[in-house]
Amino acid sequence: MKKIRFLLFTLLALFYVTNANALIVGNRFERDGITYEVTAMEEAHDGLPKRFNVKFVSSTKAGEVNIPAKVKDYPANQYEFDVTAIDNNSTVPNATSVVIPASVTTIGANAFQVGHIESIEIPATVTDIQKGAFSQMKSLKEIKVAAGNAKYSSDGGVLYEMEGTKKYLAGYPIAKPDANYTVPEGVVGVRTNAVQGALNLTAISLPASLKELPATKDGNGFASCKKLTAINVNSANTTFKSVDGVVLSHDGKELVAYPCGKRGVINPAYDLTSDPGAEKGNVYKIPDGVEKILEGAFTSVEYLTAVELATSTTTIEKGAFTNMRNLRDVKIASHVASIGDGAFFGDIMLQKIKVDAANTTYKDDDGVLYDKAGKNLISFPAGRAGEYTTLNTTENIKPDAFRGAAKVTKVTLNTGLKTIGQDAFQQTKALKTINFGNPSTLEEIGQSAFWGSGLEKVELPASLKKLGTYVFKSNANLKKVTVANGSQLEELSDRTFESCNNLETFEFLGTNSLKTIGTSAFGGDSKLVSFKIPKGVTNIKTGAFDGCSSMETVTFEAPAKVTTISEGAFQGASALKKIELPESVTTIGKDAFNKCKSLKEIVIPKNVTSIDPTGFQECAKLEKFTVDPANAVYSSVDGFLLSKDKKVLKAFPPAKAGTYYTLLPPTIEEIGEQAFYYVQELENVTIPEKVKKIDKFAFDRVAKLNTIAFLSKVPIADVDPSAFNPDNVDKSKISLSIRKDAAAAFNSDAFWNQFPNRLVSFDVETNGVGNGVTEFFPLSQKAVMVVDVKADVFTYVVPAKVKNAGDSNKEYEVRLWADYGLQHAPANVKFEEIVFRNQLDYVGLEAFEKKDGSSTVKRVFFTCKKPAKDMSATKWEYGNAEHEFKSDLKIYVKKSVIDDYKSVAGHEHAGWNRYANQIEYKIPYYVTSAAAPAAAPKPFIKKKYGTFAREFDTDFGSYFAEEGKGKVAAFVTPISGVESGPGDYGHSTYMVKMSSIDLNGGAANDYSYIPAETGVLLKVLETEALPVDFYYTIGEKDDVTYSITGNMMTGIVVKDQIITVGSTPVYVVSGNKGIFKKARTGSLNMPVHKAYAKISGVPAGAKIAFVFDDGTEATGIEAIDSFIICSARLPSGRFAEHFLPIPILKNCGIFLNLS
């Protein structure tokens, strides 16, 4: 059934935008089974009220569709809209009834299509019902109007409209069962399409009062009524009369309306002999005296195949014979002097328009209608197939000339052509090629000229100066558009290439004059890959590239002049990865880059003064904003978009949302409007200490947010009610993480108490019972930050994981070391070393310094393979004014990753390179003092044997691997108990056999690798002493958990330890003598990083003295009957040791048997 073309445009416009989450006018969203389209989003201004309106578009709901008066956008729930209109061509396919709310003022054309609605009531608030509003409601039998409506009324289920004192028939129910209907007296007119498509109506009678029967080129008041055979006029009517059911003017000079279902006279002369199944020759002869056939007079007539003009007929108005289903014979007589535009468009059976040769105004070119001079092509028969070349004399192709010509495949335009009129080639679906002439002189293409055509390629000529709106809209096959060098075109008008779903390339081939890219000019062109904005463009209008989901690059030709990136200009450009805006840009509008899902970086130039809070929403991969330092309004730090003074967070780059933590710049005092809006992967966020305000919708639609950590101990008081939009944010699913001494303040705060769940910082003794606690602060459900240390140790160990005993032993990873992490440490915290056994991600400012700037920390060991990605001073762009580490701090890392730590490349955040000279992998194992400075160190093992333990895996084979000397083996486990018998050297009564660590659960085939916290006996294998420059390294095999079996050695880690010597003898090694000595019963102060042995079964009675590895002796400990340690090579190539207690001889050394 025929529909008004304009309404069809409205149906398709912006249809590709559905369920938009950040809205602009024209976007659609669905809620509760109903789709709406945004028509207004205006805050109150200049004395005008706020206007946030939508119109009803469609519903798939079954049964009753109850349209609400107000609706919030979905899923955003951010705006509340008034439902004020019913859209053109709205659909309700499953509805049996619909309730229109009292908020509605406008009902569009062809509303509520397809459904099963038999009755509808118009609210009293409705003031505008478009022509043909209910003409597609196939089941509608009755139209009611609520009491109090001053403009509309119902009479017998038929809709009438008052315009001042005039009454019009406005809507006839399409399924009203009556075959005849009489328009009551007093009605002065029938609106266009008022009785459109009536299914049962065969005759309608018009009253004597009727004065107006308006029509358009697309239709009259009775279009598409297939059974209507007579339109009768009361004989007393002085404006119109009816002749055989056809309406004429009262004087008979104008034919006004022909009933769509009325047949003419059967005339075999008009039969289509080539198609026996075609409609037989069915002819209507225009009555004598008719001079003019009015606009839309024969629109959609079903059966006529020919119309014979009267000799009196001189004028055929525009659209007079449009969309006639079977019209195939048109002959323009010699007396016809005026034919309106589009008089014959859409007549799909018409193949020729024949003009009498004697006609002085018109002629035809093989059935194509021209004016006599051949300057104006007026009408191309819609049923004609194949190719066509315009006459060389053609200057203008008139509006609607080729409209609906569904079989034409190629048109070649002549040089000399100047204009193509509105709708000229609309719906030419088979048209693949249009040649604009060479050289082309074409200057203008009118509105919708090629709307819905089948063009595959368009080459716009340089001569073209003006493109109307919608010109190439919905060209589904169009792949490439080029604009010739020297183009004079200044504007790509609104929706020019909208919904060209296969358009891949648009290119200016040289210089051009373009200044404006219009609203939705390329909207919905989902395959357009790139676009170069010409340098003369000053304005990119609303939604210009909205929905260009394949667009990967946008470049601006220099020197660019564009100043405004308007509302939704690049919305939905989901393949766009980076865009650098030119310096000319001053304004970035609402939703300008919304839903650019691949965008990783946006460069903000120096002259930008306005960025709408919604400008970059739903850009899930956006990592950073980079703002020109010269910008006076905005700045960026670590990719965050900030105000110039760095106090307001304007926008959060969604890709910065971390699983373990999400830190914000410490300078911010305010979290701005919509700063985190729709950051879907945001699980946690840490609010800096200075923040005092959270603005509206700041954390709206953060679906995964489960933790908010507050560095401040004072609750933020200024929080907008919409900051955590209650329609979208479930506060019961978000835990507030607070410092333990801030719990009372947050629990008593009226706003923050709406969040019932708490995570509270907690203390754990991670470095041994009684050695002091560490406070850990949860920044997420997975990770904690070290915020305070009270551990009294020599080597402080940061564990990989920690459990909160106060929260059901919830386990966290230790990922961060806070800014100023030791500034609140008590005076007894003087550790010299820190070992990070975790994957540290963040290192804070002045990490290991006291309040006075001093630090006892001399060495830091990072055992993780990845450098911390966030170095605070670099991350927050403090420059050299701040630091994490003091310049004299030694930093030790694994050999395999030292280059990663020292270099800038490959780091998510640079910063380690500034400490490159402090980073080393070689850990010295020698003694320096005033007497033996670093330039002349003493070896740590001077007499063959020593003991060792460390807080991390170590490799004592690295030195040998690199230097070819200094081979060391680690021994741990006695092969047997104390046995009687002689040793290999001297005289002894007892012996102990001992095997290397790799035989007892250590690293396979590596007797020099020592797992963390494992005490060992070290033996220098090939010399008596270690080299004076010996070093060991952090073990590379710490991804394995080792279980050392039967270890008789106990390591001392973290700090010196008081050992209570009981019934089992305790043995230590003399550094000067390289022998084990037995400790006296009582307490023994064992130094850190050494080890002692417990050997049960050794006979008592020896007087002993305890000697440290540096050779000094402790008081009150007496000398021992000593023993020798002997070694035997096993068949495997590893070593076994024999501890042989024997009297010390003056020249006795350590005997090594390598046989």
Short mmCIF file of C-alpha atoms in Angstrom, two decimals, residues 213-411:
data_model
loop_
_atom_site.label_atom_id
_atom_site.label_comp_id
_atom_site.label_asym_id
_atom_site.label_seq_id
_atom_site.Cartn_x
_atom_site.Cartn_y
_atom_site.Cartn_z
CA LEU A 213 -9.94 18.43 -1.43
CA PRO A 214 -6.19 18.97 -1.00
CA ALA A 215 -3.64 16.60 -2.52
CA THR A 216 0.07 16.21 -3.10
CA LYS A 217 2.10 14.52 -5.80
CA ASP A 218 2.14 11.46 -3.53
CA GLY A 219 -1.55 11.19 -2.88
CA ASN A 220 -5.04 12.60 -2.45
CA GLY A 221 -7.64 12.09 0.26
CA PHE A 222 -8.80 8.70 -1.11
CA ALA A 223 -5.55 7.02 -2.21
CA SER A 224 -5.19 3.22 -2.23
CA CYS A 225 -8.86 2.47 -1.56
CA LYS A 226 -8.91 -0.50 -3.92
CA LYS A 227 -12.68 -1.07 -3.75
CA LEU A 228 -13.64 2.58 -4.03
CA THR A 229 -15.50 3.04 -7.30
CA ALA A 230 -17.40 6.27 -6.69
CA ILE A 231 -16.77 9.58 -4.99
CA ASN A 232 -20.13 11.27 -5.02
CA VAL A 233 -20.70 14.96 -4.42
CA ASN A 234 -23.90 16.52 -3.17
CA SER A 235 -25.56 18.27 -6.06
CA ALA A 236 -25.88 21.43 -3.98
CA ASN A 237 -22.11 21.72 -3.68
CA THR A 238 -20.87 24.84 -5.43
CA THR A 239 -17.17 23.88 -5.46
CA PHE A 240 -17.15 20.31 -6.74
CA LYS A 241 -19.29 17.93 -8.69
CA SER A 242 -19.19 14.25 -9.42
CA VAL A 243 -19.33 12.85 -12.96
CA ASP A 244 -19.72 9.10 -12.99
CA GLY A 245 -18.09 8.89 -9.54
CA VAL A 246 -15.14 11.08 -10.54
CA VAL A 247 -14.70 14.41 -8.76
CA LEU A 248 -14.43 17.49 -10.94
CA SER A 249 -14.45 21.13 -10.09
CA HIS A 250 -17.94 22.58 -10.18
CA ASP A 251 -17.23 24.23 -13.51
CA GLY A 252 -15.89 20.97 -14.92
CA LYS A 253 -12.53 22.44 -15.84
CA GLU A 254 -10.46 20.50 -13.29
CA LEU A 255 -10.33 16.79 -12.63
CA VAL A 256 -9.77 16.53 -8.87
CA ALA A 257 -9.87 12.87 -7.84
CA TYR A 258 -10.42 9.52 -9.53
CA PRO A 259 -11.55 6.56 -7.35
CA CYS A 260 -8.75 3.99 -7.08
CA GLY A 261 -10.98 0.97 -7.68
CA LYS A 262 -12.94 2.38 -10.60
CA ARG A 263 -12.40 0.68 -13.93
CA GLY A 264 -12.57 2.39 -17.28
CA VAL A 265 -13.85 1.16 -20.58
CA ILE A 266 -12.45 -2.10 -21.91
CA ASN A 267 -10.66 -1.37 -25.15
CA PRO A 268 -8.75 -4.20 -26.89
CA ALA A 269 -6.71 -1.62 -28.70
CA TYR A 270 -4.87 -1.08 -25.41
CA ASP A 271 -4.29 -4.74 -24.62
CA LEU A 272 -0.71 -5.81 -24.00
CA THR A 273 -0.46 -8.54 -26.59
CA SER A 274 3.03 -9.58 -25.47
CA ASP A 275 1.69 -10.52 -22.04
CA PRO A 276 -1.69 -12.31 -22.09
CA GLY A 277 -1.78 -12.27 -18.28
CA ALA A 278 -1.55 -8.50 -18.07
CA GLU A 279 -4.51 -6.29 -17.31
CA LYS A 280 -6.74 -5.93 -20.36
CA GLY A 281 -6.93 -2.57 -22.06
CA ASN A 282 -8.84 -0.47 -19.57
CA VAL A 283 -9.26 3.14 -20.60
CA TYR A 284 -10.63 6.27 -19.02
CA LYS A 285 -11.39 9.24 -21.22
CA ILE A 286 -11.06 12.62 -19.56
CA PRO A 287 -14.42 14.37 -19.83
CA ASP A 288 -14.70 17.11 -22.36
CA GLY A 289 -14.15 20.53 -20.89
CA VAL A 290 -11.53 19.41 -18.40
CA GLU A 291 -8.58 21.72 -18.80
CA LYS A 292 -6.47 20.65 -15.86
CA ILE A 293 -5.72 17.34 -14.14
CA LEU A 294 -4.88 18.27 -10.60
CA GLU A 295 -2.01 17.11 -8.42
CA GLY A 296 -2.42 13.51 -7.22
CA ALA A 297 -5.70 13.06 -9.10
CA PHE A 298 -4.97 9.48 -10.28
CA THR A 299 -2.56 8.45 -7.52
CA SER A 300 -2.51 4.67 -6.91
CA VAL A 301 -5.37 3.90 -9.30
CA GLU A 302 -5.42 0.12 -9.71
CA TYR A 303 -6.92 -0.93 -13.06
CA LEU A 304 -6.55 1.76 -15.69
CA THR A 305 -4.03 0.97 -18.41
CA ALA A 306 -4.57 4.17 -20.36
CA VAL A 307 -5.99 7.64 -19.99
CA GLU A 308 -7.18 9.55 -23.03
CA LEU A 309 -6.95 13.28 -22.67
CA ALA A 310 -9.77 15.51 -23.73
CA THR A 311 -9.04 18.03 -26.43
CA SER A 312 -9.63 20.69 -23.81
CA THR A 313 -6.92 19.37 -21.46
CA THR A 314 -3.89 21.61 -21.43
CA THR A 315 -2.40 21.07 -17.97
CA ILE A 316 -1.23 18.00 -16.09
CA GLU A 317 -0.10 18.92 -12.60
CA LYS A 318 2.77 17.27 -10.72
CA GLY A 319 2.12 13.74 -9.54
CA ALA A 320 -1.16 13.57 -11.40
CA PHE A 321 -0.66 9.96 -12.56
CA THR A 322 1.80 8.58 -9.98
CA ASN A 323 2.05 4.99 -8.85
CA MET A 324 -0.68 3.75 -11.15
CA ARG A 325 -0.26 0.02 -11.01
CA ASN A 326 -1.20 -0.81 -14.62
CA LEU A 327 -0.76 2.41 -16.58
CA ARG A 328 1.21 1.59 -19.71
CA ASP A 329 -0.04 3.92 -22.43
CA VAL A 330 0.50 7.67 -22.17
CA LYS A 331 0.04 9.98 -25.12
CA ILE A 332 0.65 13.67 -24.74
CA ALA A 333 -1.60 15.44 -27.20
CA SER A 334 -0.60 18.50 -29.16
CA HIS A 335 -2.71 20.78 -26.99
CA VAL A 336 -1.01 19.92 -23.67
CA ALA A 337 0.94 22.99 -22.65
CA SER A 338 1.97 22.22 -19.05
CA ILE A 339 3.13 19.04 -17.35
CA GLY A 340 4.18 19.18 -13.73
CA ASP A 341 7.20 17.47 -12.24
CA GLY A 342 6.83 13.76 -11.58
CA ALA A 343 3.50 13.51 -13.29
CA PHE A 344 4.12 9.82 -14.13
CA PHE A 345 6.64 8.57 -11.53
CA GLY A 346 6.24 5.08 -10.14
CA ASP A 347 4.10 3.80 -13.03
CA ILE A 348 5.92 0.48 -13.20
CA MET A 349 4.26 -0.74 -16.42
CA LEU A 350 4.92 2.46 -18.35
CA GLN A 351 7.65 2.05 -20.96
CA LYS A 352 7.05 5.05 -23.20
CA ILE A 353 5.56 8.49 -22.98
CA LYS A 354 4.55 9.47 -26.48
CA VAL A 355 4.22 13.11 -27.47
CA ASP A 356 2.34 14.30 -30.49
CA ALA A 357 4.83 15.76 -32.92
CA ALA A 358 2.63 18.81 -33.24
CA ASN A 359 3.03 19.68 -29.57
CA THR A 360 4.93 22.95 -29.33
CA THR A 361 5.90 22.58 -25.66
CA TYR A 362 7.04 18.97 -25.30
CA LYS A 363 8.67 16.18 -27.18
CA ASP A 364 9.86 12.67 -26.41
CA ASP A 365 13.18 11.02 -27.03
CA ASP A 366 12.26 7.41 -27.70
CA GLY A 367 9.56 7.62 -25.06
CA VAL A 368 11.42 9.89 -22.60
CA LEU A 369 9.59 13.16 -21.98
CA TYR A 370 11.43 16.46 -22.60
CA ASP A 371 10.41 20.00 -23.12
CA LYS A 372 10.43 21.04 -26.76
CA ALA A 373 13.90 22.57 -26.62
CA GLY A 374 15.31 19.46 -25.05
CA LYS A 375 16.68 21.44 -22.11
CA ASN A 376 14.57 19.78 -19.42
CA LEU A 377 14.18 16.05 -19.01
CA ILE A 378 10.75 15.83 -17.39
CA SER A 379 9.88 12.15 -17.07
CA PHE A 380 11.52 8.81 -17.74
CA PRO A 381 8.99 5.96 -18.00
CA ALA A 382 9.34 3.88 -14.83
CA GLY A 383 8.88 0.57 -16.63
CA ARG A 384 11.67 1.08 -19.12
CA ALA A 385 14.74 -1.14 -18.76
CA GLY A 386 18.41 -0.85 -19.75
CA GLU A 387 20.64 2.15 -20.37
CA TYR A 388 19.91 5.71 -21.32
CA THR A 389 21.93 8.73 -22.44
CA THR A 390 20.44 12.18 -22.02
CA LEU A 391 20.11 14.49 -25.00
CA ASN A 392 23.11 16.75 -25.60
CA THR A 393 20.83 19.74 -25.11
CA THR A 394 19.75 18.75 -21.61
CA GLU A 395 20.40 21.32 -18.91
CA ASN A 396 18.11 20.09 -16.14
CA ILE A 397 16.73 16.77 -15.00
CA LYS A 398 13.49 17.72 -13.32
CA PRO A 399 12.36 16.50 -9.91
CA ASP A 400 11.04 12.91 -9.86
CA ALA A 401 12.08 12.41 -13.47
CA PHE A 402 13.48 8.85 -13.00
CA ARG A 403 11.81 8.20 -9.67
CA GLY A 404 10.76 4.62 -9.26
CA ALA A 405 12.32 3.56 -12.58
CA ALA A 406 13.23 0.18 -11.16
CA LYS A 407 14.70 -1.33 -14.35
CA VAL A 408 17.08 1.35 -15.64
CA THR A 409 20.69 0.17 -15.19
CA LYS A 410 22.90 2.97 -16.50
CA VAL A 411 22.45 6.65 -17.22
#
